[in-house]
Tab-separated table of C-alpha atoms in Angstrom:
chain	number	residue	atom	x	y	z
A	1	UNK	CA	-11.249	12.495	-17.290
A	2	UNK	CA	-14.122	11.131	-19.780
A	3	UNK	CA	-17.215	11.949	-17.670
A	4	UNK	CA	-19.500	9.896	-19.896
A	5	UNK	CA	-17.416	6.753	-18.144
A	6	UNK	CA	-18.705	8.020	-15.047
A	7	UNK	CA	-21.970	9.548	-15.755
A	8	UNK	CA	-23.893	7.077	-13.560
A	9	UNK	CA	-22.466	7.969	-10.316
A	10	UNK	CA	-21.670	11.485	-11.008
A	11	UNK	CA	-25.698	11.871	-11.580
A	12	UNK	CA	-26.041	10.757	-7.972
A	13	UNK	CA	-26.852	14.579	-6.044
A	14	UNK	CA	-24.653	13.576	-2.506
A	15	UNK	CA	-21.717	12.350	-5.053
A	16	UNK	CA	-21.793	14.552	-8.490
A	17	UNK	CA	-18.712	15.706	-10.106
A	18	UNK	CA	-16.603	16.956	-7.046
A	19	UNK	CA	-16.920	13.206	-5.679
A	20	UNK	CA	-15.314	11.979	-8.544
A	21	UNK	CA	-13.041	14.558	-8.459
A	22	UNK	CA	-11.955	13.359	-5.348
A	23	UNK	CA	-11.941	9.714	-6.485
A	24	UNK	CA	-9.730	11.110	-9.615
A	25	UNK	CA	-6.995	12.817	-7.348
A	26	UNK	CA	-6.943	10.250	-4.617
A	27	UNK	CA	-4.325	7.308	-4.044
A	28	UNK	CA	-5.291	4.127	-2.369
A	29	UNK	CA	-3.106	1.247	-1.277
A	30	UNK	CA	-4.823	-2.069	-1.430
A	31	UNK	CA	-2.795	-4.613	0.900
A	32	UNK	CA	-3.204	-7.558	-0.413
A	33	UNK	CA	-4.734	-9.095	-3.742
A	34	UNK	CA	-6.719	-12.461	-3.005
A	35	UNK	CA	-10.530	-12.700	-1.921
A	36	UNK	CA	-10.643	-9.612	-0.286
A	37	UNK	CA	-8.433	-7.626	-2.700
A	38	UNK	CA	-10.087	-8.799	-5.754
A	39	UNK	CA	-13.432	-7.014	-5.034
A	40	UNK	CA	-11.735	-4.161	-3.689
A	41	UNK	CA	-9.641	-2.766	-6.541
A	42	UNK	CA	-12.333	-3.997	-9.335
A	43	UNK	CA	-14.336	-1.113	-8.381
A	44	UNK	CA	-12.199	1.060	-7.440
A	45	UNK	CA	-10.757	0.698	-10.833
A	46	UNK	CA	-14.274	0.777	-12.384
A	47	UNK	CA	-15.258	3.978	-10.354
A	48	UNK	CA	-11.824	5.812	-11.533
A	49	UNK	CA	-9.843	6.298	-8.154
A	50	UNK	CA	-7.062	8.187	-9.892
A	51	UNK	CA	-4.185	6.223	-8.536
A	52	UNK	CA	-3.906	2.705	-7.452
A	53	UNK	CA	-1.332	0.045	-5.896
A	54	UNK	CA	-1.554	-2.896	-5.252
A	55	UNK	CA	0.841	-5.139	-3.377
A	56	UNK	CA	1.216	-8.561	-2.558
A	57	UNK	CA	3.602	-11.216	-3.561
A	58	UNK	CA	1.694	-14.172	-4.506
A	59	UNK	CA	0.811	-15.990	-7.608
A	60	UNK	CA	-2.470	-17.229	-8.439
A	61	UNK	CA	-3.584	-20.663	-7.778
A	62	UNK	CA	-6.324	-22.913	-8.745
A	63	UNK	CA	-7.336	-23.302	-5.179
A	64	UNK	CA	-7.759	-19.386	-5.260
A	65	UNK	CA	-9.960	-18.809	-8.562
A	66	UNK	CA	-13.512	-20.040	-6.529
A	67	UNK	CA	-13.068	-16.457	-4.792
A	68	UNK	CA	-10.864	-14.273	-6.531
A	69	UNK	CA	-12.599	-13.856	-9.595
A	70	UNK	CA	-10.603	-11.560	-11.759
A	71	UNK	CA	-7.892	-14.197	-12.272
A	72	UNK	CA	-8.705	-16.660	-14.879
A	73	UNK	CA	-7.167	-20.688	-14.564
A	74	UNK	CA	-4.460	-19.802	-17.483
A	75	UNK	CA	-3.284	-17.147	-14.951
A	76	UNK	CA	-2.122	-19.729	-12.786
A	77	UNK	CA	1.319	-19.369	-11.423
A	78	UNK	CA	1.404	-15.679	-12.918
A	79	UNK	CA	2.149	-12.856	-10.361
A	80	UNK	CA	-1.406	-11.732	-8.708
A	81	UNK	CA	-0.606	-8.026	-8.881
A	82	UNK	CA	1.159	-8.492	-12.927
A	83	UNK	CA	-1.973	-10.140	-13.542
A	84	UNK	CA	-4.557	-7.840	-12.063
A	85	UNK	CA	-3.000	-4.522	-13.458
A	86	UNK	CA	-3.123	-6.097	-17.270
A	87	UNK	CA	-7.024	-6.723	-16.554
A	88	UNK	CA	-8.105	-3.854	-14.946
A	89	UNK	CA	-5.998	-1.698	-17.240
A	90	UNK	CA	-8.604	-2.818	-19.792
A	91	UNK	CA	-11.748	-2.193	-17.762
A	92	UNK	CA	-10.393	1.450	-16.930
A	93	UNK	CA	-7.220	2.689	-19.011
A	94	UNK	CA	-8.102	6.484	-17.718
A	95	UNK	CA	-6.189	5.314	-14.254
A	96	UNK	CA	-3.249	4.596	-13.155
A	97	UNK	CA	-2.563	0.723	-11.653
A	98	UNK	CA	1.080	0.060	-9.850
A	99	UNK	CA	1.782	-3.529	-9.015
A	100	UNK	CA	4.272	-4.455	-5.890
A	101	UNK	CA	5.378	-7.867	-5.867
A	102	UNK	CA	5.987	-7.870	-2.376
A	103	UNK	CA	4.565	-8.534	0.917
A	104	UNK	CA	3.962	-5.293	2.959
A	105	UNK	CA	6.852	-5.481	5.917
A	106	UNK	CA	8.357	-3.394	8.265
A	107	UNK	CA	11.306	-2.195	6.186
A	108	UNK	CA	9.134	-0.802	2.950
A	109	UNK	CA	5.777	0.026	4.878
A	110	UNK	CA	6.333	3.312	5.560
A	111	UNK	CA	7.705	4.212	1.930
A	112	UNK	CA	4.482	2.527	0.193
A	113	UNK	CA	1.940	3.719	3.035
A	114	UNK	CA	3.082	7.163	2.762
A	115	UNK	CA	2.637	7.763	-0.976
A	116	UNK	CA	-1.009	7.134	-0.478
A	117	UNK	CA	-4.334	8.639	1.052
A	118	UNK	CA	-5.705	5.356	2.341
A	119	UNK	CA	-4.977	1.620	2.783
A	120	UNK	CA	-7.380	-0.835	2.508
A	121	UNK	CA	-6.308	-3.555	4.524
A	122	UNK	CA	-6.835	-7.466	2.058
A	123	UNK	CA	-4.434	-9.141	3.926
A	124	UNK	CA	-4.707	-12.773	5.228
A	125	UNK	CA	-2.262	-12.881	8.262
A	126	UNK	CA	-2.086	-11.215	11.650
A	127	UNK	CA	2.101	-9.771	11.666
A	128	UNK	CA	1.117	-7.575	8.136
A	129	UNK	CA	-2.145	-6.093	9.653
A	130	UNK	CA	-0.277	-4.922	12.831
A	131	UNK	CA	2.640	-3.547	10.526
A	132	UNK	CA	-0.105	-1.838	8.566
A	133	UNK	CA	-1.872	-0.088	12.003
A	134	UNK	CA	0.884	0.796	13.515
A	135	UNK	CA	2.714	2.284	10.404
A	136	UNK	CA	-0.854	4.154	9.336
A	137	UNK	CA	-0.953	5.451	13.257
A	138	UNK	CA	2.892	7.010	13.093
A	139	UNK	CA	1.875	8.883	9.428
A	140	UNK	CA	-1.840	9.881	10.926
A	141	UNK	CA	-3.524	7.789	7.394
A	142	UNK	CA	-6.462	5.938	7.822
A	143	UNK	CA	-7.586	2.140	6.804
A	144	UNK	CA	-10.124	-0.021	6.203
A	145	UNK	CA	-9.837	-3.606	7.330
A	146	UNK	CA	-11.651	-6.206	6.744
A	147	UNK	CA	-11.082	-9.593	7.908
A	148	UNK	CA	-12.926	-13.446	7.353
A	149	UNK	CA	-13.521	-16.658	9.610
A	150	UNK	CA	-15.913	-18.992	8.049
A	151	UNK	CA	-18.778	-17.281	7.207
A	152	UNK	CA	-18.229	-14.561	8.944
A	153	UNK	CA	-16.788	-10.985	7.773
A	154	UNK	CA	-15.750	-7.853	9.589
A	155	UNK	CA	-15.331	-4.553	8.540
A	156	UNK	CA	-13.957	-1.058	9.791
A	157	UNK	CA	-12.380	2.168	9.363
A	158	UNK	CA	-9.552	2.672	11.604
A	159	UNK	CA	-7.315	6.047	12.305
A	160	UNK	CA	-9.230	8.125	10.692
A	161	UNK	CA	-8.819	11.459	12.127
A	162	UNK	CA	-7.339	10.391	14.928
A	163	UNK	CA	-10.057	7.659	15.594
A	164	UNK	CA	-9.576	4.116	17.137
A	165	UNK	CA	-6.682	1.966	15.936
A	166	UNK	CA	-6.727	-1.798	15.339
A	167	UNK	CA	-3.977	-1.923	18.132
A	168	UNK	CA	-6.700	-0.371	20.386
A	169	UNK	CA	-8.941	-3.286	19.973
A	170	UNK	CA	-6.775	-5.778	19.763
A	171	UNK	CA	-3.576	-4.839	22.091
A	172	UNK	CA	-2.224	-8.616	21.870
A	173	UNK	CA	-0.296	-8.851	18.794
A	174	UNK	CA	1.391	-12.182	20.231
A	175	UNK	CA	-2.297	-13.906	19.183
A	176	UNK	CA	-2.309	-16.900	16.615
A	177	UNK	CA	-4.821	-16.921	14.081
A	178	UNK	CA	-6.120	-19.209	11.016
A	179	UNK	CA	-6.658	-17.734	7.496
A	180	UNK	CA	-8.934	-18.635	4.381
A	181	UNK	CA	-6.347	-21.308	3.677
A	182	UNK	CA	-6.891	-23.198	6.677
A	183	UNK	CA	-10.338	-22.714	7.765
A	184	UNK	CA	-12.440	-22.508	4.440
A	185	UNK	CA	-14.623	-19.701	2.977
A	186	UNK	CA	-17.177	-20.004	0.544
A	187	UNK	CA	-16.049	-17.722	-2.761
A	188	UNK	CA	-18.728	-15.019	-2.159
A	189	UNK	CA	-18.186	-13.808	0.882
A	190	UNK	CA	-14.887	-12.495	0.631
A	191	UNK	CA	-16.583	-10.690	-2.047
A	192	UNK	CA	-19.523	-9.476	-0.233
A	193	UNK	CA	-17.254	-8.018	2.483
A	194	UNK	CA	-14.664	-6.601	0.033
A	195	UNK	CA	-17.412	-4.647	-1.796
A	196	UNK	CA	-18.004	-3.209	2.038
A	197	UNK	CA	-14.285	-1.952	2.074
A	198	UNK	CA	-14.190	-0.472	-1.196
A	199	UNK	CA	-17.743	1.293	-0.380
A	200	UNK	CA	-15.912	2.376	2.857
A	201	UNK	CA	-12.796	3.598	0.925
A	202	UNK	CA	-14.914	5.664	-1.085
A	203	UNK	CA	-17.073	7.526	1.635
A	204	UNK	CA	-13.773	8.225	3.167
A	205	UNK	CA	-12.320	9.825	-0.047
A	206	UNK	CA	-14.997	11.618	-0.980
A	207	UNK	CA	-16.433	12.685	2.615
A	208	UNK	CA	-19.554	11.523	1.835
A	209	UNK	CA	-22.017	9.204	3.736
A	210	UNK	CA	-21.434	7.966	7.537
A	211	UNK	CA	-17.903	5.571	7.145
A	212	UNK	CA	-17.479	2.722	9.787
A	213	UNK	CA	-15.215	4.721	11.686
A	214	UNK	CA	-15.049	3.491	15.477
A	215	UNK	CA	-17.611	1.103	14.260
A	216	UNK	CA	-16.467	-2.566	14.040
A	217	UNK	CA	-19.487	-4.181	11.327
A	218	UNK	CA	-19.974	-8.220	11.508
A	219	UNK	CA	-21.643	-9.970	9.144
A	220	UNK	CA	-23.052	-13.432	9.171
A	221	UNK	CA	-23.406	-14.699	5.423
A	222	UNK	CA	-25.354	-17.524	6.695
A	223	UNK	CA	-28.007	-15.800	8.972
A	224	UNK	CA	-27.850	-12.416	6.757
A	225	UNK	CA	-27.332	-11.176	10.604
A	226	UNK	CA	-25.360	-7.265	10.589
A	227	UNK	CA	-24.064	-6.651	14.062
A	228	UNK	CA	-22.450	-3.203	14.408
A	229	UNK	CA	-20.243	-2.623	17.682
A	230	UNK	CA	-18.976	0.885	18.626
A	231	UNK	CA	-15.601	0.828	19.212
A	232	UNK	CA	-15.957	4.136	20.526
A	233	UNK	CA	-13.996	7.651	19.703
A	234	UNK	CA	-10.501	8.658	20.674
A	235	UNK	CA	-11.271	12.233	20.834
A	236	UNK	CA	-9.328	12.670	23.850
A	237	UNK	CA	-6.126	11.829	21.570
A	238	UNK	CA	-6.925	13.812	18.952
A	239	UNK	CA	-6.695	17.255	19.927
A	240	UNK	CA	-3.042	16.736	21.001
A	241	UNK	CA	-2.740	15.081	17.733
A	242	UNK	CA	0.354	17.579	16.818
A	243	UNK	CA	1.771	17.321	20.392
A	244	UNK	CA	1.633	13.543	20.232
A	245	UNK	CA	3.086	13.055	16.891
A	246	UNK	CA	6.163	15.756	17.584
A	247	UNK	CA	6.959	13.503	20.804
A	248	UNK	CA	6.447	10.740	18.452
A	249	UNK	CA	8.813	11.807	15.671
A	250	UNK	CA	11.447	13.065	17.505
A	251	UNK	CA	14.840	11.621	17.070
A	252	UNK	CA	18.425	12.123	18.490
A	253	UNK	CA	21.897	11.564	17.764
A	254	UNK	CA	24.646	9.648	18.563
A	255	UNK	CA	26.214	12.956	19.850
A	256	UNK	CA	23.018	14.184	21.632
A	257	UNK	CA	23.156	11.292	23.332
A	258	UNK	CA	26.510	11.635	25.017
A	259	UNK	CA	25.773	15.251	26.278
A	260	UNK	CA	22.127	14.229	27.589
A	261	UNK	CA	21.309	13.043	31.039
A	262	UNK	CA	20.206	10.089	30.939
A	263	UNK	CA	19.290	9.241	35.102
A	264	UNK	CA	15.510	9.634	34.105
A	265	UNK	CA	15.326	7.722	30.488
A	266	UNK	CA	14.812	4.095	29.615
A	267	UNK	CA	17.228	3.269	26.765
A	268	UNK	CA	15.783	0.197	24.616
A	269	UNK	CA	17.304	-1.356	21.745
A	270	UNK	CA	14.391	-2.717	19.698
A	271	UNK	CA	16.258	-5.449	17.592
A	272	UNK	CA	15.872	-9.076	17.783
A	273	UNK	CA	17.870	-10.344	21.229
A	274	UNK	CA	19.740	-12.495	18.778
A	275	UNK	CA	21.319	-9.830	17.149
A	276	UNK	CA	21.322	-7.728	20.561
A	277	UNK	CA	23.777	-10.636	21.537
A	278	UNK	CA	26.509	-10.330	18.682
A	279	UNK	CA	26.834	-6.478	19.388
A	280	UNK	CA	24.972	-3.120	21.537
A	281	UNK	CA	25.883	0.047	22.856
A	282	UNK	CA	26.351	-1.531	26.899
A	283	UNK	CA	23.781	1.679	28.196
A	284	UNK	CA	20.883	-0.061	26.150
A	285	UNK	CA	18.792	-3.082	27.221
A	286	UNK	CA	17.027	-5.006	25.025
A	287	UNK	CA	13.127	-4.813	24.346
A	288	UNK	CA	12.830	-6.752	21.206
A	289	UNK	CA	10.016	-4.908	18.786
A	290	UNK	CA	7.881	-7.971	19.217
A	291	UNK	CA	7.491	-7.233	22.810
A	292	UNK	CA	7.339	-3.640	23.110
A	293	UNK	CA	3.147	-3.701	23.592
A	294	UNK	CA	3.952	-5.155	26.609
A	295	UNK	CA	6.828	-2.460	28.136
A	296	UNK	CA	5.090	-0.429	30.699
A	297	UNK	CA	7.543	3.113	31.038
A	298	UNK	CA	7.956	4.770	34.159
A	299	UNK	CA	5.551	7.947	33.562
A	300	UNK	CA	8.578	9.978	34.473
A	301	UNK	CA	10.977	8.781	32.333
A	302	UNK	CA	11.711	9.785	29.053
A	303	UNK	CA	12.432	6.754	25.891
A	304	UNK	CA	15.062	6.527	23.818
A	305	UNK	CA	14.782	4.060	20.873
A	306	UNK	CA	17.885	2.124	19.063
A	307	UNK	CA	17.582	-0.423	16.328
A	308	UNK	CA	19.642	-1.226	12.911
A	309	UNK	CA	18.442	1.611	10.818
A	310	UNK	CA	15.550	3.612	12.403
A	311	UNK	CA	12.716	1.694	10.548
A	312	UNK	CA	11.823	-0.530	13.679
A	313	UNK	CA	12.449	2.340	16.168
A	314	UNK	CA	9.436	4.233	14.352
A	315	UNK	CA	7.173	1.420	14.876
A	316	UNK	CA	8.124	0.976	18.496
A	317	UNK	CA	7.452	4.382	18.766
A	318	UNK	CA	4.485	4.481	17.161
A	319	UNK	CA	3.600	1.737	19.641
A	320	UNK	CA	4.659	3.412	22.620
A	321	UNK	CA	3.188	6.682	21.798
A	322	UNK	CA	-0.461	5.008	21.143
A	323	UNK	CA	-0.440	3.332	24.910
A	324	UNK	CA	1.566	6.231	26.680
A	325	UNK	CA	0.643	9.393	24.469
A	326	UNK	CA	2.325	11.603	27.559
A	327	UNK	CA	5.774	9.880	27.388
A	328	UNK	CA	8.627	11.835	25.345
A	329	UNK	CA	10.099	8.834	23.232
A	330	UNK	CA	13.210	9.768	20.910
A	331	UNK	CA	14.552	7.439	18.227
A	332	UNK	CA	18.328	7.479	17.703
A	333	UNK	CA	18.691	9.101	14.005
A	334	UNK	CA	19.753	6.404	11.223
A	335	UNK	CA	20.544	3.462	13.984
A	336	UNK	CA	23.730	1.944	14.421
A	337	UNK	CA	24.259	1.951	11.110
A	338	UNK	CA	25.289	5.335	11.320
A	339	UNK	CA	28.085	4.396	14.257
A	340	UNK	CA	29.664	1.756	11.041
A	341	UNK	CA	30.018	4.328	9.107
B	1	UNK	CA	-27.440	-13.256	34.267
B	2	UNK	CA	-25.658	-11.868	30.798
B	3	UNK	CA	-26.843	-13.180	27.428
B	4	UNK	CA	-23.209	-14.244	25.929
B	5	UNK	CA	-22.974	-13.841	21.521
B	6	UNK	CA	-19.825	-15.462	20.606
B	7	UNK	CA	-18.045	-14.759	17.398
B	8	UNK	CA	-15.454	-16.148	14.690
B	9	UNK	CA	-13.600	-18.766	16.144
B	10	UNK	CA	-14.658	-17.969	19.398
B	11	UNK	CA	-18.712	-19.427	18.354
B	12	UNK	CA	-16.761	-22.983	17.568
B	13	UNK	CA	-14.341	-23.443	20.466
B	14	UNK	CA	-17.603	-22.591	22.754
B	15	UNK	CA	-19.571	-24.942	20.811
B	16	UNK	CA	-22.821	-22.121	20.433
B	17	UNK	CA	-23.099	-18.707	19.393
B	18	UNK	CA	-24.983	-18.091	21.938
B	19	UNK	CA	-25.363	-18.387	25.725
B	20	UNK	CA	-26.670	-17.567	28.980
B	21	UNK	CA	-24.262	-16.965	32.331
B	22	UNK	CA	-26.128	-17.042	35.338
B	23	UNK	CA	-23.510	-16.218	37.997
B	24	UNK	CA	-23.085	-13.100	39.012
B	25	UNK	CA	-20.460	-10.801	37.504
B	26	UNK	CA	-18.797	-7.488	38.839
B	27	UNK	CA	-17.267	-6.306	35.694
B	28	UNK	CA	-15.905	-7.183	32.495
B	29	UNK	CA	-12.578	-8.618	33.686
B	30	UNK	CA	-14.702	-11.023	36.345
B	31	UNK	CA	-16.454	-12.138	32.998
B	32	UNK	CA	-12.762	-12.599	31.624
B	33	UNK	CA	-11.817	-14.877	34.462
B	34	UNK	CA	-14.715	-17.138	34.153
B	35	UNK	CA	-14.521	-17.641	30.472
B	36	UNK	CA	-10.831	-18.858	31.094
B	37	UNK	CA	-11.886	-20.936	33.769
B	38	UNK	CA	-14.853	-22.472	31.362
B	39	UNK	CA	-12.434	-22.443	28.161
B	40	UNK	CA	-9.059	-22.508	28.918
B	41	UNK	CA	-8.174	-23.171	25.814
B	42	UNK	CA	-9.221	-19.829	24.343
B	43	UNK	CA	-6.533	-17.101	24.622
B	44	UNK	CA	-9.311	-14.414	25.979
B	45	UNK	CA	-6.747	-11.749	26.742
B	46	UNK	CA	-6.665	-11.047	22.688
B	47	UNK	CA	-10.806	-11.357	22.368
B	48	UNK	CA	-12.504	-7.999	22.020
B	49	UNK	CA	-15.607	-7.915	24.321
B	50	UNK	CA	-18.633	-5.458	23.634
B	51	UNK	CA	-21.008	-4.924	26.363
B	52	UNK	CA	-25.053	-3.869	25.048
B	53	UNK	CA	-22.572	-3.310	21.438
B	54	UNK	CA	-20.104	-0.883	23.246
B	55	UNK	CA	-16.327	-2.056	23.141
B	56	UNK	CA	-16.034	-2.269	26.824
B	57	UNK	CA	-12.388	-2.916	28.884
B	58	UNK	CA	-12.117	-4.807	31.919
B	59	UNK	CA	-13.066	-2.393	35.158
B	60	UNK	CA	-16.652	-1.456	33.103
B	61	UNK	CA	-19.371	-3.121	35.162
B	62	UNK	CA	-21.994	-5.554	34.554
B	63	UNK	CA	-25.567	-5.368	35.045
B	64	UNK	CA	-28.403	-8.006	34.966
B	65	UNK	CA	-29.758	-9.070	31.530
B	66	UNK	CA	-26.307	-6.968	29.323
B	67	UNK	CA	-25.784	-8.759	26.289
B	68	UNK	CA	-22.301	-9.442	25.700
B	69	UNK	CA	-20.274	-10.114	22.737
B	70	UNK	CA	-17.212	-12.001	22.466
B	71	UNK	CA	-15.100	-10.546	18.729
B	72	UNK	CA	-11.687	-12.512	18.861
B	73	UNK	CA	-9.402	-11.360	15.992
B	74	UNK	CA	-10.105	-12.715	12.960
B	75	UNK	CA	-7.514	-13.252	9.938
B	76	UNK	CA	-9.111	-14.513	6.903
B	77	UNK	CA	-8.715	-12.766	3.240
């Protein structure tokens, strides 16, 4: 690591050399790379985070360049993330930039979000933040969303330590909302609330400062207004945390199955009830994924989970097991895809 | 009476960011119920609602003069 590229910050006393230590071992997954993204990974590129990704699967536009100023108009139609690991390799060669073409889903959340320390949440739609919570919830990593409408930003640090989820303050995942496309934002604030996440990422990575962590931050870019809400702690959750996350991750068999009682369990099959339809195991009802936030157990029963190939079943659980931490939920190992073979 | 600050999408569907109620309300979910009377258009099961800047849920109570926020999810990036 060239220190002299760093000298500025590493001068700072509460940062100094172990911070960017830190920042030089650390691996952050930025969600997303439009207005919110943009800001986000040009300085944590610029203030050497050791290892970064960046996902999304959009190419740039002309209608984007107003906000998402490191693309340039003879990037247009060029992959976002091809484009913004060529720049930022030149304003910081010393890191390492991966680009994912992709949206973030359900099937390859869990393999992206787990190679990393954080996620900064840059997304623009609803379905990928609640893929992001509940997948940063089931492997205990924290992230920092941000969000726009109009001229309005929000900012926050959610499951860190155990702290409050997204999920927690927004249970209704069924909710429709506009984006940037629809309702209009003027190119700096994305910007101005970006530069909030990335400050966030780094007092997380570095344990300095006092993160938004059960804090929700609003910011009117109109009225200069800061309103900071407490979301308050979760601290009766997180002692358990190992207890919680066992009941969480445990899965069963096919064969388990047939030797276990079953009087007191509620066997869901989390697949679309399309798919239910064509073929299920007859002791399973179906509880699409979609509606799971709104199954209510019987505190005496224990869950058992079905779905294709145990990706889903881990979010249900993850789900379940952040609105009933007490109930024993098991996923069945590997799906039914395991049964075709 | 509650002094009512509305937020995101919420501040336009209400036409003001912000408000006064002068009825009388129990607790948070009585608040709930009269905003969906008022706006029925506004889905205010998915708004978050902070009470004196506390994230509050529906049984916490209301007293005379709280100031209440109304955060609805918000999407934009």
């Amino acid at each position: 690591m060239n220190t002299e590229r760093y000298q500025r910050q590493i001068v700072l006393p509460d940062f100094g050399a172990e911070g960017q230590r830190k920042l030089d071992t650390s691996k952050v997954l930025i969600v997303g790379s439009g207005g919110l993204g943009v800001p986000v990974m040009q300085y944590l590129v610029g203030m050497g985070v050791g290892t970064i990704t960046v996902m999304d699967a959009d190419e740039v536009s002309l209608s984007n360049l107003h906000r998402q100023v490191v693309y340039t108009t003879n990037d247009i139609g060029r992959k976002k993330v091809e484009v913004a690991k060529e720049r930022l390799g030149l304003l910081n060669p010393e890191i390492s930039i991966i680009a994912i073409s992709e949206m973030l889903t359900s099937e390859n959340a869990e393999s992206t979000i787990g190679e990393c320390n954080i996620v900064v949440d840059c997304t623009d739609n609803i379905e990928s933040r609640y893929i992001l919570n509940d997948t940063c919830v089931m492997l205990d990593k924290p992230f920092v969303y941000g969000a726009l409408y109009r001229h309005e930003g929000h900012v926050s640090v959610f499951n860190h330590q155990g702290s409050v989820s997204y999920r927690d303050v927004y249970p209704d995942d069924s909710v429709n909302v506009q984006n940037c496309n629809e309702v209009g934002v003027l190119g700096v604030l994305p910007g101005i609330i970006g530069c909030y996440q990335a400050m966030e990422v780094v007092k997380i990575l570095t344990d300095f400062g006092d993160p938004l962590v059960g804090k929700l931050m609003v910011v009117n870019a109109m009225t200069s207004e800061h309103h900071t809400f407490f979301l308050g702690s979760k601290k009766e959750k997180v002692e358990p945390t190992n207890h919680v996350e066992n009941k969480k991750f445990q899965t069963m068999s096919w064969e388990k199955l047939e030797n276990t009682d079953l009087t007191k369990s509620h066997l869901i099959d989390v697949r679309s009830a399309q798919v239910f339809d064509e073929s299920h195991d007859s002791r399973f009802e179906n509880i699409p994924l979609q509606m799971i936030a709104g199954f209510e157990p019987n505190p005496n029963y224990e869950v058992v989970l079905v779905c294709d190939r145990g990706i889903a079943t881990k979010q249900a659980a993850a789900i379940l097991s952040s609105s009933f931490p007490d109930i024993q939920v098991y996923q069945i190992e590997g799906g039914y895809q395991v049964l075709a073979q | 009476m509650v002094v009512i600050k509305a937020f995101g999408q919420v501040k336009e569907q209400v036409g003001m960011g912000e408000f006064r109620i002068e009825e009388e309300m129990q607790n948070v979910k009585s608040l709930r119920t009269y905003l969906s009377d008022k706006y029925p258009a506004i889905s205010w099961s998915s708004v978050a609602i902070a009470v004196n800047k506390q994230y509050a849920q529906d049984q916490d109570p209301l007293h005379q003069g709280d100031e209440i926020a109304l955060i609805p999810p918000v999407s934009g990036g």
